[in-house]
XYZ file of C-alpha atoms in Angstrom:
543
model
C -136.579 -33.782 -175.933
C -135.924 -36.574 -172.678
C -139.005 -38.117 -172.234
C -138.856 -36.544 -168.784
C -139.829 -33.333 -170.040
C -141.642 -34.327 -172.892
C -143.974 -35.507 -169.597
C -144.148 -32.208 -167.990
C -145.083 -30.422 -171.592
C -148.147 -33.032 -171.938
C -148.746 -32.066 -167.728
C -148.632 -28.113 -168.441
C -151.079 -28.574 -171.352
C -153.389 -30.483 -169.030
C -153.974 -27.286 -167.014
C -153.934 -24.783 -169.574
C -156.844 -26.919 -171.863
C -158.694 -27.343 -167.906
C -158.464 -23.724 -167.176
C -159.710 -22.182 -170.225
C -162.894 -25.291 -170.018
C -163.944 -23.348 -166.808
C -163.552 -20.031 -167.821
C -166.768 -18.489 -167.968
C -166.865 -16.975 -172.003
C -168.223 -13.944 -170.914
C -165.643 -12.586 -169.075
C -163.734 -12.168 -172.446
C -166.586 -11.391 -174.341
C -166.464 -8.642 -176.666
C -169.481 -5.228 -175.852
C -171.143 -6.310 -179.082
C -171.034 -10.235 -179.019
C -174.440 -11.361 -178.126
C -174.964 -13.913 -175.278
C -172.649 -16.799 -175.178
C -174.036 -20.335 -176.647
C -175.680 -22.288 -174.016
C -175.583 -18.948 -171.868
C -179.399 -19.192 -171.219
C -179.264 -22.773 -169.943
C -176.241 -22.948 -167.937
C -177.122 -19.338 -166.078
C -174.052 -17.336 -167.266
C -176.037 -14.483 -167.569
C -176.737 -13.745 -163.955
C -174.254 -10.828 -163.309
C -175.601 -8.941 -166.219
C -178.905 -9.288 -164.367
C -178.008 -8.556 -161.212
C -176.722 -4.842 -162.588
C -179.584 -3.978 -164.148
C -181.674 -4.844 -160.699
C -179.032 -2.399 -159.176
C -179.757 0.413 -161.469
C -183.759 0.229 -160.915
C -183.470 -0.183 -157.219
C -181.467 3.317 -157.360
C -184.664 5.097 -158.440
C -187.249 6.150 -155.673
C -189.697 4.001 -154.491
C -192.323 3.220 -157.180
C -190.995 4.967 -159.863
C -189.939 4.164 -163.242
C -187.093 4.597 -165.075
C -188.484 7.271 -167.217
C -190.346 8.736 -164.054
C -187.623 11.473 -163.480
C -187.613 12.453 -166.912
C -189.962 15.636 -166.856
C -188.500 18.805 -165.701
C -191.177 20.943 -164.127
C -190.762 24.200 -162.142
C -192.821 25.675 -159.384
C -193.311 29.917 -159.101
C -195.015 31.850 -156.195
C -197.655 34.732 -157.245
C -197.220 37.894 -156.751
C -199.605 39.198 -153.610
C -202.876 40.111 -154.313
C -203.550 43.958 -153.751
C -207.088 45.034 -152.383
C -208.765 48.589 -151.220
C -206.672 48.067 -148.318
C -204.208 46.386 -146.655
C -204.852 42.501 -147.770
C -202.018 40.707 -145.616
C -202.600 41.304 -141.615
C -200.861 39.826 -139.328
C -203.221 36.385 -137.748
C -205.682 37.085 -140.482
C -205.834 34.753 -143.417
C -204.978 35.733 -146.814
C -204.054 33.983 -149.896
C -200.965 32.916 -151.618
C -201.318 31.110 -154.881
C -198.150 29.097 -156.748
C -198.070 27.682 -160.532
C -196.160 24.267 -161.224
C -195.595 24.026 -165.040
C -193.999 20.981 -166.303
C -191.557 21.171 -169.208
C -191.554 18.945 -172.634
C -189.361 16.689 -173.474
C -187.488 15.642 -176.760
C -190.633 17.805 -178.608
C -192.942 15.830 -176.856
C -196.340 17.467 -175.554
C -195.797 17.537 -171.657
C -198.767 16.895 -169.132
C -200.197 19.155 -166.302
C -197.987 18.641 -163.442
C -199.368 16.051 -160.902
C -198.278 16.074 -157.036
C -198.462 18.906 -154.081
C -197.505 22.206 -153.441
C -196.286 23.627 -149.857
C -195.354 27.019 -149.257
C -193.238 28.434 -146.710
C -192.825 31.776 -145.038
C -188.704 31.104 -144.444
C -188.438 27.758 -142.722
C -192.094 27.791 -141.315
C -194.825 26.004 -143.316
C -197.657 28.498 -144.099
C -199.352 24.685 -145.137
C -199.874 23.083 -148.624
C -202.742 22.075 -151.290
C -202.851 20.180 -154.370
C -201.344 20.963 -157.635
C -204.872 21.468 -159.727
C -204.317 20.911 -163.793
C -204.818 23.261 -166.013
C -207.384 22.492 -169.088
C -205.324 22.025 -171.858
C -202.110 23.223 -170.583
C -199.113 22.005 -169.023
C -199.572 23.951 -165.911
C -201.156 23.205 -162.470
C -202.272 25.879 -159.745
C -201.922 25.429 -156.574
C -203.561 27.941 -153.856
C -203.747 28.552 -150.050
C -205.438 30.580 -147.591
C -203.279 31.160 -144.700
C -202.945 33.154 -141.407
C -199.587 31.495 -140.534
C -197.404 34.535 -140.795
C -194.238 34.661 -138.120
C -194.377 37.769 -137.998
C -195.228 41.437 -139.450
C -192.746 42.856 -142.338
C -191.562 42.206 -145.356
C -192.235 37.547 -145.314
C -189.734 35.855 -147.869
C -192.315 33.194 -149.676
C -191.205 30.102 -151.031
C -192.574 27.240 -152.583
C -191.563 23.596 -152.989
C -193.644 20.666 -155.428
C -193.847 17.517 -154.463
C -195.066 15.286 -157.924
C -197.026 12.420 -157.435
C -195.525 8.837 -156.304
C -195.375 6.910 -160.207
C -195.533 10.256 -161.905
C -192.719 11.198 -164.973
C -192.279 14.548 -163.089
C -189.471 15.791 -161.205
C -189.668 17.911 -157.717
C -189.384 21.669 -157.734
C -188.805 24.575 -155.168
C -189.057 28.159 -156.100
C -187.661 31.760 -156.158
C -188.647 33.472 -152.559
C -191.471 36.016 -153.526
C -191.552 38.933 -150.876
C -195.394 39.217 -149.415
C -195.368 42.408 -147.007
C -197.731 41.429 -144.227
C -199.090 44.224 -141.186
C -198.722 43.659 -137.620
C -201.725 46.105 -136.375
C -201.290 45.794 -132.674
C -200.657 48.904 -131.231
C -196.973 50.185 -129.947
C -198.332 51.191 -126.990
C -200.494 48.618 -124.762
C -204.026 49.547 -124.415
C -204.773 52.090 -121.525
C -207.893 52.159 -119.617
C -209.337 53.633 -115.600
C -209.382 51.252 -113.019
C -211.714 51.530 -110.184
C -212.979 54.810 -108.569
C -211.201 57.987 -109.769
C -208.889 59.659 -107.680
C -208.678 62.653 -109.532
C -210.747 65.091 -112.379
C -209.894 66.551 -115.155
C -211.411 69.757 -116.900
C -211.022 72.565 -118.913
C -208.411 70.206 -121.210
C -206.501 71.503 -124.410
C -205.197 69.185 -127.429
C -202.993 70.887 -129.926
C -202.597 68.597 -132.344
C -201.504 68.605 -136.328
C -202.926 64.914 -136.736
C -200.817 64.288 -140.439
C -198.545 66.112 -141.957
C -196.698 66.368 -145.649
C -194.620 68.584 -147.750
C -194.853 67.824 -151.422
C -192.097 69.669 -152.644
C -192.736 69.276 -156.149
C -195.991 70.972 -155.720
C -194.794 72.927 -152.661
C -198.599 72.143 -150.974
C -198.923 70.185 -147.592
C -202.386 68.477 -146.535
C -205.398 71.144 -146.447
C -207.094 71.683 -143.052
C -210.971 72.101 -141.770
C -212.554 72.740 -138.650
C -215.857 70.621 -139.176
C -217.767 71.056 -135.427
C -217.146 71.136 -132.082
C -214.482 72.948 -129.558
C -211.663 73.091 -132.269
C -209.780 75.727 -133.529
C -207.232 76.093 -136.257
C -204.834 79.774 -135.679
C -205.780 81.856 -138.012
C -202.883 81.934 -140.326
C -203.439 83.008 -144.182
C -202.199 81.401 -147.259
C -199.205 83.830 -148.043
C -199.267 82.700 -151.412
C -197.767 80.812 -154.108
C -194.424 82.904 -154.565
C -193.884 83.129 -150.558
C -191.161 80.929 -148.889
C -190.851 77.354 -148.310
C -191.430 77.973 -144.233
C -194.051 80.522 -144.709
C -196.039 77.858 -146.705
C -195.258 75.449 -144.431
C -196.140 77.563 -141.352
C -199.705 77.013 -142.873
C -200.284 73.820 -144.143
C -199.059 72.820 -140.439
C -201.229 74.534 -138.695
C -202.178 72.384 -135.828
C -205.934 71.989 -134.207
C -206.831 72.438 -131.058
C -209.376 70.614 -129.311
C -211.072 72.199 -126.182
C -213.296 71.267 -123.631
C -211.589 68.390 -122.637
C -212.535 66.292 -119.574
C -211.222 63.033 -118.196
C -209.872 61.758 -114.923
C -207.140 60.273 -112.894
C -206.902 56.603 -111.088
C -205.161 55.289 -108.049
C -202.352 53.876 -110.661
C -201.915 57.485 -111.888
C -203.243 56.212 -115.582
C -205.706 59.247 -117.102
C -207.554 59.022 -120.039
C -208.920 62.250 -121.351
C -212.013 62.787 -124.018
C -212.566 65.819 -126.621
C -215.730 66.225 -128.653
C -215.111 67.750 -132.492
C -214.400 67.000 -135.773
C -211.062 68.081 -137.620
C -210.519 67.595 -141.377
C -207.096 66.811 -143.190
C -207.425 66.294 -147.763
C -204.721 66.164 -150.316
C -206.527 67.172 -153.847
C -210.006 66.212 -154.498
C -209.502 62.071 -154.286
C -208.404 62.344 -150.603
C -210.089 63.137 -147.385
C -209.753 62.198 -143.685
C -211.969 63.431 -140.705
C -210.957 63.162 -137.050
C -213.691 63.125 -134.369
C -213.903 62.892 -130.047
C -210.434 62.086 -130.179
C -209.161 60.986 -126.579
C -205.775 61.001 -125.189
C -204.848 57.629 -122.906
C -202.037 58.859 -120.702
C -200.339 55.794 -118.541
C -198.165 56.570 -115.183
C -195.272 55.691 -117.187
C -195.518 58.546 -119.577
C -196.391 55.994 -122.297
C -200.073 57.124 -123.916
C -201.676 56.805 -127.495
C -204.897 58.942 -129.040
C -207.205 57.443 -130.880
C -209.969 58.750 -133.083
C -213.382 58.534 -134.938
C -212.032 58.298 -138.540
C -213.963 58.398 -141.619
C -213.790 59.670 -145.395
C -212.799 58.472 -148.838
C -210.535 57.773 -151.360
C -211.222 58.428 -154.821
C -209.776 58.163 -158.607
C -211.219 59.001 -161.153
C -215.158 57.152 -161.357
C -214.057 55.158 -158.742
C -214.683 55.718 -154.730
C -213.509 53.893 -151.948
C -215.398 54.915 -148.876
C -213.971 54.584 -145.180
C -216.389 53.352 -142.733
C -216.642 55.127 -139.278
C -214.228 53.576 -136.593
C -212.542 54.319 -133.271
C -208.689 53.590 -134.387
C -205.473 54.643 -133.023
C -203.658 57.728 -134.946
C -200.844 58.454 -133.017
C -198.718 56.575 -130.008
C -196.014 58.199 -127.935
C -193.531 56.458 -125.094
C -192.177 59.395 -122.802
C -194.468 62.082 -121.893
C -193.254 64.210 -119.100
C -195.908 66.726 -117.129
C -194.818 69.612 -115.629
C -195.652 70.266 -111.956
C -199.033 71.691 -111.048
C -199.782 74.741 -110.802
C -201.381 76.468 -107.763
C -204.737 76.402 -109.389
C -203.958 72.543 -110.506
C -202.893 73.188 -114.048
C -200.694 71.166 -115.864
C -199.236 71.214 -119.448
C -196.669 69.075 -121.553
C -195.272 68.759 -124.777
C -194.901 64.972 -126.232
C -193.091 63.484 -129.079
C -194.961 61.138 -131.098
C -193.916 58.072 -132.464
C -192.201 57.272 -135.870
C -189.329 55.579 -135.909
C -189.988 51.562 -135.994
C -193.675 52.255 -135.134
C -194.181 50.077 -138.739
C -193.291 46.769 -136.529
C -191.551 45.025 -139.314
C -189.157 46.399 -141.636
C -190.297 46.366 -145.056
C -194.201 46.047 -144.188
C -195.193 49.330 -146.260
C -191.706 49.502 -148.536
C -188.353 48.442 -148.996
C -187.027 47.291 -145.509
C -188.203 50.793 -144.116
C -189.796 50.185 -140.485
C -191.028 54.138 -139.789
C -194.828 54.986 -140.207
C -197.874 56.366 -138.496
C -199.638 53.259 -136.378
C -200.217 50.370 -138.645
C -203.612 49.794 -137.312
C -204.748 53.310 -139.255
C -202.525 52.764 -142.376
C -204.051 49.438 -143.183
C -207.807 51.396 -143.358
C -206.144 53.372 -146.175
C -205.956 52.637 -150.247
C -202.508 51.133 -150.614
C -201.724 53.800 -152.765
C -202.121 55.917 -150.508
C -199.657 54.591 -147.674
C -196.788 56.492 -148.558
C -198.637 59.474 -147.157
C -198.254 58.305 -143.968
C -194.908 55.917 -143.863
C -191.605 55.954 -145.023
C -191.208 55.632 -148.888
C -188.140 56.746 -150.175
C -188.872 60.364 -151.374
C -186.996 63.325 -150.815
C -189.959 64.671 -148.410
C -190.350 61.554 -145.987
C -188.813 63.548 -142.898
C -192.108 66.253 -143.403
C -194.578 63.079 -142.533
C -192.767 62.560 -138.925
C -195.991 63.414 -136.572
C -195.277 67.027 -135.201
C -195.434 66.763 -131.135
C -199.046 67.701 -129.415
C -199.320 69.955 -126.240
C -201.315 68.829 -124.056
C -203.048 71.266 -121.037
C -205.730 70.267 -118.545
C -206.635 70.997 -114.486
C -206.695 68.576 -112.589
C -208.727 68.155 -109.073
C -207.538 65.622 -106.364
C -210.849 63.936 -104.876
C -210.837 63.320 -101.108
C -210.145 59.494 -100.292
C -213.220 57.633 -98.256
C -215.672 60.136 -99.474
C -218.641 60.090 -101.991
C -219.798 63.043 -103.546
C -222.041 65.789 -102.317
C -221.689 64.333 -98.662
C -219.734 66.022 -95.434
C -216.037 64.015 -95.233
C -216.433 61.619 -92.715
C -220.549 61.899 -91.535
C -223.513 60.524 -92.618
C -226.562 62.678 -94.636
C -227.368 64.966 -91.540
C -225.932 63.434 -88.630
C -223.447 66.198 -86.294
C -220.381 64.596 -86.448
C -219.866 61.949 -83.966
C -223.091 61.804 -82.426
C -226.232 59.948 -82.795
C -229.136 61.515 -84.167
C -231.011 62.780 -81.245
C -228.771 62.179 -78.864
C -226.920 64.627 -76.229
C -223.408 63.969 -76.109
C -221.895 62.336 -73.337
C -225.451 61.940 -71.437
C -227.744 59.266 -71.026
C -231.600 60.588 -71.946
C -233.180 62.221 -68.494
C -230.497 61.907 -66.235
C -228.344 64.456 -64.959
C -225.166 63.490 -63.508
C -223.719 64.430 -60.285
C -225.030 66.806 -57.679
C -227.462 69.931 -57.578
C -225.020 73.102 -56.487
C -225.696 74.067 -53.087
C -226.931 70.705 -51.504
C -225.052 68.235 -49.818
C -225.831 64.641 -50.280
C -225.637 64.037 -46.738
C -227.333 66.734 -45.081
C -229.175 67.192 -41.676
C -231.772 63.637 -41.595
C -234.382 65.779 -39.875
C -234.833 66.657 -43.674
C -235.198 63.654 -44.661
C -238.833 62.938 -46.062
C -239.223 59.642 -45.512
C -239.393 56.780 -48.322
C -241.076 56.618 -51.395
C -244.026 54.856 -51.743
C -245.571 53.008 -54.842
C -242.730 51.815 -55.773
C -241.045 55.013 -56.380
C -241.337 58.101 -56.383
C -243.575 60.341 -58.567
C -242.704 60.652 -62.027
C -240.867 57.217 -62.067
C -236.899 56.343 -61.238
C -234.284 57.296 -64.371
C -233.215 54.432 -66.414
C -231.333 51.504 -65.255
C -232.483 52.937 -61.778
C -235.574 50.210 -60.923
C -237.175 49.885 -57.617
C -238.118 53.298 -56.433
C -234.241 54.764 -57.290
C -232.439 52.013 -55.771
C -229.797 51.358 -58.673
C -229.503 47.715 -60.344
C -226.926 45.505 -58.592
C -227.450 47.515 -54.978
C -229.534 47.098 -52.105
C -232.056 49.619 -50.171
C -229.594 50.121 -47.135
C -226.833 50.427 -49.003
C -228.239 53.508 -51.454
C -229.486 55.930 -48.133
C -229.380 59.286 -49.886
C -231.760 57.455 -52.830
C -234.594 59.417 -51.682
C -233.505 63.092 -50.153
C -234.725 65.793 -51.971
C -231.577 66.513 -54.324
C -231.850 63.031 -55.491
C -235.442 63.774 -56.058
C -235.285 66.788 -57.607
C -232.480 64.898 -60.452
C -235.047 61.743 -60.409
C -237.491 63.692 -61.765
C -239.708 63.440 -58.328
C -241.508 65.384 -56.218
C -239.223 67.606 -54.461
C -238.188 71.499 -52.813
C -236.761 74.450 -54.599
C -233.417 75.786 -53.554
C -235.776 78.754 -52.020
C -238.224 76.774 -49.719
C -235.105 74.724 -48.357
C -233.298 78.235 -47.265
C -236.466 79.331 -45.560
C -237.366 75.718 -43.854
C -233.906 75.519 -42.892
C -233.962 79.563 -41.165
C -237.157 78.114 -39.508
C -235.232 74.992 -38.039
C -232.825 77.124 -36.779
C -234.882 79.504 -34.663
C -237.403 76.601 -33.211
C -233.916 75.423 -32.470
C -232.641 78.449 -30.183
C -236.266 78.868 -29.008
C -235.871 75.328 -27.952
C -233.041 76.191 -25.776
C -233.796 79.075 -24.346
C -237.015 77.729 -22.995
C -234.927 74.901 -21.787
C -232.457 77.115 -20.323
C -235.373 79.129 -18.905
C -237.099 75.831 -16.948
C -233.969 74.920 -15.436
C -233.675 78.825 -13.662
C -237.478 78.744 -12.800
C -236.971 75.249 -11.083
C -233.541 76.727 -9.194
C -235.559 79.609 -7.782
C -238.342 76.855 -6.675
């Protein structure tokens, strides 16, 4: 080899020896060698750090390691079931979750630690701790809530939250459905405003209230006329072997109510009040009375009737009793009154609600939405609902409410009047007068002239003035100074004191009689007077 290259071998060896002296050992380290020599000291051990700094900083925020290592799981209770309907709609109720936590590798788990929150769908009926079980692996948790979105059949979830530091892993579970009652009315309430414009009397209710067909049994509800103005028609049982309709045609006999009065106001609402007591049971465990129901008709042919209901439900040694209360039992949206008779009768026949009068599917069962007005179902024993709402048996179409007839006579009232009183006057006035006062006339004065006098007749007849400031008997009213009227002077009123003015002054003054004989008398002293003039002049001639 030239020494030349023998030069460049020794050069090349120079980097290769360098190279490998700055190399750090680990990065051709073997998985299971241990740390390099001198490792320690010189730092070379840094990236391995660094990684595992990575690793914790990918677990939440104060956890360990080990914290995720507990698998726990979080399920929603079924609702709790009462005498009656325990979920209303704005009423709180409760809802109750378990979180159980799960061992691990054979190890005895803890009671779960953290928070529970349930949620009807994506709105947050609210939360409360996870409280541990005694001796178990299991925590409750339990609200009471009136956060409901709405009536129906409510989807129910819940979701655990374990404590920050805890070994125990988050949890949301299975939707639970929770059927909760909307029990405002389909109809808006209906009431009079102001005065009455209108009675009502002599009003008839035909009304079936509830109806059923158990086929099995082939029975309906049983009916009762307790008190009252009601009648049922008098219809027989036609016995067991007769006909489904024949049966039928009695176990839906309907009641009427009589004796109905109500009235009308100016917005053409009328609300119309019976007195009686109808009675609907099924068996021996179920009855239902009915009293003063009253029908609220609006002027949009929208109307409801609601009741005094009462009674019981019982099974066996135990009895569930049904306080007294005014509730709706049937709604309706389209009545339609036929014109009036002469005589102011008027009648209809109304349809009565069903269909989607539940206000939520699924709030009795299944998603069904048809039942009588929630507001009444919710008085009764839940197992008693499907009397009275749709529930999946062959018979549901026989609990649709049968229509009512409705009759009554109705009397328009006068407008501007009160009762008892002439239209128009006051107690015992004559119409358009005041009391005690001549039409037309002022008290003691007579207006105009006498008949038969003239107002300027011969002044030889006139008496003279009145003295004393008037004449006897006083001047009429607004007539002061001796009958000169107010506002005038003495020479300007010259016929203020002849005898016709006199006579309708009230003063002294002639009859129509003694003027026809004075004036006869002025009349012959007046020919007298000439002749005897007549005669001088001839006697003087002759002289």
């Amino acid at each position: 080899m030239s020494g030349r290259r023998v030069g460049a071998a020794a050069a090349l060896a120079c980097l290769v020896a360098g190279a490998l002296a700055v190399t750090p050992l680990t990065a051709s380290q073997p998985a299971w060698a241990g740390p390099a020599v001198g490792a320690e000291a010189s730092g070379a051990a840094a990236p391995t750090q660094a990684s595992a700094a990575a690793a914790r900083d990918a677990v939440a925020p104060g956890d360990t390691l080990a914290a995720a290592a507990v698998p726990t799981s979080v399920t929603v209770a079924v609702p709790e079931i009462a005498e009656r309907a325990r979920y209303l709609l704005g009423v709180a109720a409760p809802v109750t979750a378990t979180v159980r936590a799960s061992a691990v590798a054979g190890a005895t788990a803890d009671a779960p630690r953290g928070t529970v929150e349930f949620f009807d769908g994506a709105v947050s009926l609210g939360s409360a701790p996870a409280v541990p079980a005694a001796g178990a692996a299991t925590a409750a948790a339990r609200i009471e809530t009136a956060g409901w979105s709405a009536g129906g059949a409510r989807e129910v979830h819940a979701e655990f939250t374990p404590e920050p530091g805890s070994e125990f892993e988050p949890a949301t579970s299975a939707p639970r459905t929770y059927r909760v009652v909307d029990t405002a009315r389909a109809v808006p309430d209906i009431a009079l405003s102001g005065e009455p414009t209108a009675t009502i009397a002599a009003a008839d209710l035909e009304w079936t209230i509830g109806n059923i067909w158990f086929s099995n049994f082939r029975v309906g509800f049983e009916r009762e006329v307790l008190d009252g103005d009601v009648t049922l028609p008098a219809i027989a049982h036609p016995g067991a072997g007769a006909s489904d309709p024949a049966l039928q045609a009695y176990y839906f006999r309907p009641f009427t109510f009589g004796s109905g009065t109500g009235a009308r106001d100016a917005a053409g609402n009328r609300v119309i009040a019976f007195e009686g007591t109808a009675r609907l049971s099924s068996g021996s465990g179920n009855r239902w009375d009915f009293a003063a129901p009253r029908v609220h008709l609006g002027a949009d042919g929208a109307g409801y009737i609601t009741a005094l209901f009462s009674g019981f439900y019982a099974a066996g040694d135990a009895r569930q009793d049904y306080p007294e209360t005014r509730v709706t039992i049937a709604t309706f949206d389209a009545a339609e009154l036929g014109a009036p008779t002469a005589a102011g009768e008027v009648a209809a026949t109304i349809e009565l609600n069903w269909a989607g009068q539940a206000r939520g599917p699924g709030t009795w069962f299944y998603d069904y939405n048809d039942s009588f007005p929630t507001e009444f179902v919710a008085l009764l024993n839940p197992l008693v609902a499907p009397f009275f709402a749709r529930s999946a048996v062959a018979t549901d179409d026989s609990k649709i409410p049968h229509p009512i007839t409705l009759r009554f006579t109705e009397t328009a009232l006068d407008d501007g009047t009160d009762p008892g009183t002439e239209p128009g006057t006051g107690p015992g006035a004559e119409p358009g007068t005041d009391p005690g006062v001549d039409a037309g006339t002022d008290p003691g004065t007579d207006p105009g002239t006498d008949p038969g006098t003239d107002p300027g007749g011969d002044p030889g007849l006139d008496p003279g003035p009145a003295t004393d400031g008037g004449v006897a008997g006083g001047a009429g009213p607004g007539v002061p100074d001796g009958g000169t009227p107010a506002g005038t002077t003495a020479a300007a009123s010259t016929s203020a004191t002849r005898p016709s003015t006199l006579a309708h002054t009230g003063g002294v003054g002639l009859s129509p009689e003694h003027t026809a004989a004075l004036t006869a008398a002025a009349t012959l002293l007046g020919v007298a007077a000439l002749w005897l003039s007549w005669a001088r002049r001839a006697w003087r001639g002759r002289g």
